[in-house]
XYZ file of C-alpha atoms in Angstrom:
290
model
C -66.636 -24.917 172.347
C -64.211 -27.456 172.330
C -62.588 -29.069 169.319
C -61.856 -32.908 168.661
C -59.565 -33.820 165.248
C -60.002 -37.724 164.555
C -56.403 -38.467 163.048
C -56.389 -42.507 163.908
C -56.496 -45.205 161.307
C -54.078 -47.082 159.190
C -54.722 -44.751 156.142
C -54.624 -48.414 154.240
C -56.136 -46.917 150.894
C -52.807 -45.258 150.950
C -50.710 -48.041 151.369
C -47.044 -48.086 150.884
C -47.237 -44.259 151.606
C -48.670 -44.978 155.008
C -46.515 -48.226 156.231
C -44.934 -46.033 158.606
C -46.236 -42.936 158.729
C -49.857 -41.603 159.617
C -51.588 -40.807 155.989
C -52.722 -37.369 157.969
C -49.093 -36.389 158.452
C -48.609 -36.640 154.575
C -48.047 -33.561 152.917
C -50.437 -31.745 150.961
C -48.580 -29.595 148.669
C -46.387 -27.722 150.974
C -48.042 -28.614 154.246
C -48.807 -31.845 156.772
C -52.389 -32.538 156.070
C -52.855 -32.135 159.611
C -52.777 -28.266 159.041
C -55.938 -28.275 156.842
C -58.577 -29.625 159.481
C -56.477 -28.517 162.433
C -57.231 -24.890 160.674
C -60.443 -25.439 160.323
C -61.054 -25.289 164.300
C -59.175 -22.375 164.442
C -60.972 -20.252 161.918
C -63.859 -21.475 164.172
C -62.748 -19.536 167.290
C -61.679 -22.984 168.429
C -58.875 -22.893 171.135
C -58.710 -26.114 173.064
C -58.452 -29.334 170.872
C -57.859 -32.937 171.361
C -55.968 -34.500 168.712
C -57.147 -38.191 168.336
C -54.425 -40.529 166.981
C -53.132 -43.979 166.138
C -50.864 -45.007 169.219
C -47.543 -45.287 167.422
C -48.115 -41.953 165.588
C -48.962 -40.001 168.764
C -44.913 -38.819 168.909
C -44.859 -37.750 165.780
C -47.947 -35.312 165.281
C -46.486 -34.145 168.979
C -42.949 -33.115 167.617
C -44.882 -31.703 164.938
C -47.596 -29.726 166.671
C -46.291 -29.399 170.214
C -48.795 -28.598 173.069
C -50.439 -25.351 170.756
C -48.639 -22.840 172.915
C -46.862 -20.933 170.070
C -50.394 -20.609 168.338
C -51.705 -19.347 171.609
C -54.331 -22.691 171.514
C -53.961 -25.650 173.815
C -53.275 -28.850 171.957
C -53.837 -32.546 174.101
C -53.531 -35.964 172.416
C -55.556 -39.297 173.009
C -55.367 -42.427 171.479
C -57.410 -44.421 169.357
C -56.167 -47.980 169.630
C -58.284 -49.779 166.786
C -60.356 -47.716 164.110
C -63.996 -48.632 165.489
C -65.469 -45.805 163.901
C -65.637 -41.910 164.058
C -68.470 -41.821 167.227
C -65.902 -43.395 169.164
C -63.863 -39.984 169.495
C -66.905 -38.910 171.500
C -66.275 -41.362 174.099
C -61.819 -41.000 173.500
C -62.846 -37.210 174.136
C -65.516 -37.383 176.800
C -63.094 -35.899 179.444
C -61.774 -33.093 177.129
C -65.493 -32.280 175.955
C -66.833 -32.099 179.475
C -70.271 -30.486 179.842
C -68.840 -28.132 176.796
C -70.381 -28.316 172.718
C -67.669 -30.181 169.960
C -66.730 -29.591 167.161
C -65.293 -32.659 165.401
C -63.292 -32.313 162.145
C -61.940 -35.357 160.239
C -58.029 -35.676 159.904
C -58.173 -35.967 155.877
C -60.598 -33.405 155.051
C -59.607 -29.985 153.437
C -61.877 -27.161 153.365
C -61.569 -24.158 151.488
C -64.688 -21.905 150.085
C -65.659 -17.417 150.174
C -66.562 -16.825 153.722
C -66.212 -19.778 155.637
C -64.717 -18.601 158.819
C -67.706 -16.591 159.312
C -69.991 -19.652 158.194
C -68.470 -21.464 160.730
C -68.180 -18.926 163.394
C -72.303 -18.205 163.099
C -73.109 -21.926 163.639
C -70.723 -22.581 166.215
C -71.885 -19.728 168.337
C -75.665 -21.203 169.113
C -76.043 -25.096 168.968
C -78.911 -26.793 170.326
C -78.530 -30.012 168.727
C -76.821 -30.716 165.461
C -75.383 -28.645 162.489
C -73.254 -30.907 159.402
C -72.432 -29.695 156.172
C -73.582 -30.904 153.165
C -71.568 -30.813 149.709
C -73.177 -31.330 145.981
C -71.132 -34.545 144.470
C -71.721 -36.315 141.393
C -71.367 -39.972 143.592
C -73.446 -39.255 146.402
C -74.127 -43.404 147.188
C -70.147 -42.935 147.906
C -70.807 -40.945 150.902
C -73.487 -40.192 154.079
C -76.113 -38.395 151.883
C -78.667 -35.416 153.710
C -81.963 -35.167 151.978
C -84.039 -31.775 152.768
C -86.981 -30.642 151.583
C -88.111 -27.600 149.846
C -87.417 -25.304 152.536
C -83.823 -26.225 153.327
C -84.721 -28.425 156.578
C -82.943 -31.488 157.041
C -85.794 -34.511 156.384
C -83.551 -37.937 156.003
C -79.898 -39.125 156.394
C -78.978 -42.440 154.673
C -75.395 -44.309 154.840
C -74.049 -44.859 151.149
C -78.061 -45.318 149.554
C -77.343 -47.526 146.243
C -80.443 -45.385 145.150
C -79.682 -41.514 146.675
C -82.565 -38.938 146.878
C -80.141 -36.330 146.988
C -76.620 -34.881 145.938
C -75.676 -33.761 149.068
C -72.427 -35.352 150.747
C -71.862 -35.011 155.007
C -68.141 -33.830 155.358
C -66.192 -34.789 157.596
C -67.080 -31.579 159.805
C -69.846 -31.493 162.439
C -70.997 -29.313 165.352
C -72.225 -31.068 168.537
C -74.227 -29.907 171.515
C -73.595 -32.086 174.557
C -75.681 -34.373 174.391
C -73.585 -36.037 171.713
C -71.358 -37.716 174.142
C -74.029 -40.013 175.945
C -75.632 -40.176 172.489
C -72.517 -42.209 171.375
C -72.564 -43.368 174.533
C -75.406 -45.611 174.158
C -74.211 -46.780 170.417
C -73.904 -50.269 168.960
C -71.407 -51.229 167.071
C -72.665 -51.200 163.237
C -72.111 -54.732 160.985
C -68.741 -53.578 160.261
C -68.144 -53.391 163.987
C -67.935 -49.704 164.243
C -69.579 -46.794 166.063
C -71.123 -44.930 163.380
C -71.445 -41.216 163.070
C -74.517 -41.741 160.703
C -76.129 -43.317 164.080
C -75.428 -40.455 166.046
C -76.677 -38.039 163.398
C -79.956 -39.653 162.687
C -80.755 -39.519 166.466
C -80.484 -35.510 166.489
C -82.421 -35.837 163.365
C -84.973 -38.506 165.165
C -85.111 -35.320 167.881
C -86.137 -32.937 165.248
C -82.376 -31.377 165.908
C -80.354 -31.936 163.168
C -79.084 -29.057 160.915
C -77.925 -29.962 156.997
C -75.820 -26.314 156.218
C -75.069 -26.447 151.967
C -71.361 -25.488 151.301
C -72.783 -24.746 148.049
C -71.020 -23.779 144.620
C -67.423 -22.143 144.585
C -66.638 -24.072 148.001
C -63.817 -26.990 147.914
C -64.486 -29.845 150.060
C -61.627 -32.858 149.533
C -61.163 -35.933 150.913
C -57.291 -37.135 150.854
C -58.082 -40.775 151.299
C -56.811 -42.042 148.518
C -53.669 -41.735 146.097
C -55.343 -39.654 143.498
C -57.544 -37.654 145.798
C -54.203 -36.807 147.799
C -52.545 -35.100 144.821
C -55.423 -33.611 143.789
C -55.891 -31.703 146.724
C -52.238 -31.117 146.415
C -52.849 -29.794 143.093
C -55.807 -27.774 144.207
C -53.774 -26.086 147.054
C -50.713 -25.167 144.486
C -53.079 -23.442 142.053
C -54.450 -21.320 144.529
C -51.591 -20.172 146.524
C -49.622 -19.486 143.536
C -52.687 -17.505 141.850
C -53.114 -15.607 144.644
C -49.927 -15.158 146.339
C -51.621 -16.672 150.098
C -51.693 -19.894 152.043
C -53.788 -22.007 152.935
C -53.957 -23.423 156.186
C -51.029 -21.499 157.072
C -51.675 -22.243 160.908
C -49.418 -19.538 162.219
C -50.970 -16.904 160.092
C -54.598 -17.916 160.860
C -53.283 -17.959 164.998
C -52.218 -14.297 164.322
C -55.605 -12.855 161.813
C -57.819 -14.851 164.994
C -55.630 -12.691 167.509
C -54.901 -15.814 169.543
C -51.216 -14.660 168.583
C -49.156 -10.944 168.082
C -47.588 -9.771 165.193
C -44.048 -10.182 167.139
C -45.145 -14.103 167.907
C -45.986 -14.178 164.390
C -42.728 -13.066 163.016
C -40.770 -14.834 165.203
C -42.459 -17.994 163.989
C -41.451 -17.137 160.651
C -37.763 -17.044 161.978
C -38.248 -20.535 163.136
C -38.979 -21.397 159.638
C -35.513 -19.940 158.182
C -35.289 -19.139 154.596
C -38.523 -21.421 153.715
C -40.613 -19.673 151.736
C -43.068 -20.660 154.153
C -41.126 -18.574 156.857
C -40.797 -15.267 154.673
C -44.409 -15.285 153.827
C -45.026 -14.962 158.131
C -42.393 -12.503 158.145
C -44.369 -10.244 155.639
C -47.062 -10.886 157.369
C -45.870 -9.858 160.526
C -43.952 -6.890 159.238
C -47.055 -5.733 157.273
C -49.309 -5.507 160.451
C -47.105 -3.883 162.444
């Protein structure tokens, strides 16, 4: 499976933060918000990823991320020259997708719930259509809302209903066979002008193909779109790392626990990192393994 993270936009709900600088290079606590999603393929046995970016920020997530080699991934970049909607990566990434499945992962969503690499692993393994992710909110007509019946099966999708028959939110994570790229291919732009994922959803679901998988309670899905969101999630990510002594999204410790990486690589990464606290939590990773 292959793995596309849509990073482009001007991030202008963020605006003066993001004059300069892409909103999903903005840290989250003690990390680029990158990291979160980015980790998010990895914990799904994802190796080869396209990162999908503005073209004036393309530099800068590559001096951050590099080409993936030091967490034993492969890491390519493509640009997205105007934000005409998330399908649109489908077409950016038709060459990197090839006649593989996708997974694509929004740029400024953060994850975090009991279990979810293995959640993640299960439904990447077999696709044969669609599988999104569905999250209880309080302001569904905010959002893409699923609707499934009694028995769990996906029945509707609407865009943002002012009236929603159901609670559950799409994320910003879906799992693609590949029939998703001629699927966008044959898209129209939406009133807004864009290439909506909602489109290419409610054809799977037109197909009888469509998958709606509940996060359910004790899972964290944010959104970092916006200046409150941002530090909440920031907020969020403090409270549990200093609870429970971990990281998340620590993208050198998830390369090492997926065995993409050794516990030597690992350690030395946490050299890179000097006397960060970041860098001595690697190194007693690395020297705990070993």
């Amino acid at each position: 499976m292959k793995g596309i993270l849509l990073a482009g936009g001007h991030g202008t709900r963020l605006h003066p933060l993001t004059h300069a600088v892409s909103k999903q290079l903005l840290p989250v606590y003690n990390k680029p918000m990158v990291y979160y999603p980015l980790s998010v393929l990895m914990l799904a046995g994802i190796r080869d990823i396209l990162v999908i970016t503005a073209p004036d920020q393309t530099e800068l997530f590559r001096a951050l991320l590099g080409d993936g080699e030091k967490l034993g991934i492969s890491i390519e970049y493509a640009e997205q020259p105007e934000p005409n909607g998330i399908a649109e990566a489908f077409l950016i990434g038709a060459k990197h997708i090839g006649d593989d499945r996708v997974a694509l992962v929004l740029g400024d969503n953060i994850f975090h719930g009991p279990n979810f690499p293995t959640l993640l692993r299960r439904h990447a393994r077999h696709i044969d259509g669609c599988v999104l992710f569905g999250y209880g909110v309080k302001d569904p007509e905010r959002y893409g809302v699923g609707e499934v019946d009694a028995s769990g099966k996906l029945v509707d999708i609407a865009e943002k209903p002012a009236h929603p028959r159901s609670n559950l939110a799409i994320t910003g994570l879906y799992l693609y066979d590949n029939d998703v790229v001629d699927i966008a291919g044959g898209l129209r732009p939406s009133a807004r002008g864009e290439l909506e994922i909602t489109d290419v959803n409610r054809v799977y679901l037109e197909r009888g193909k469509a998958q709606l998988v509940d996060l359910g309670r004790g899972f964290a899905w944010l959104d970092t779109g916006t200046h409150d969101s941002l530090l909440q999630a920031g907020q969020y990510v403090q409270v549990l790392e200093q609870r429970q002594g971990v990281r998340i999204a620590c993208l050198e410790e998830i390369a090492f626990r997926m065995g993409f990486i050794d516990a030597d690589a690992c350690y030395r990464l946490g050299v890179e990192f000097g006397s960060s606290d970041y860098g001595e939590y690697l190194r007693g990773i690395a020297t705990r393994e070993t």
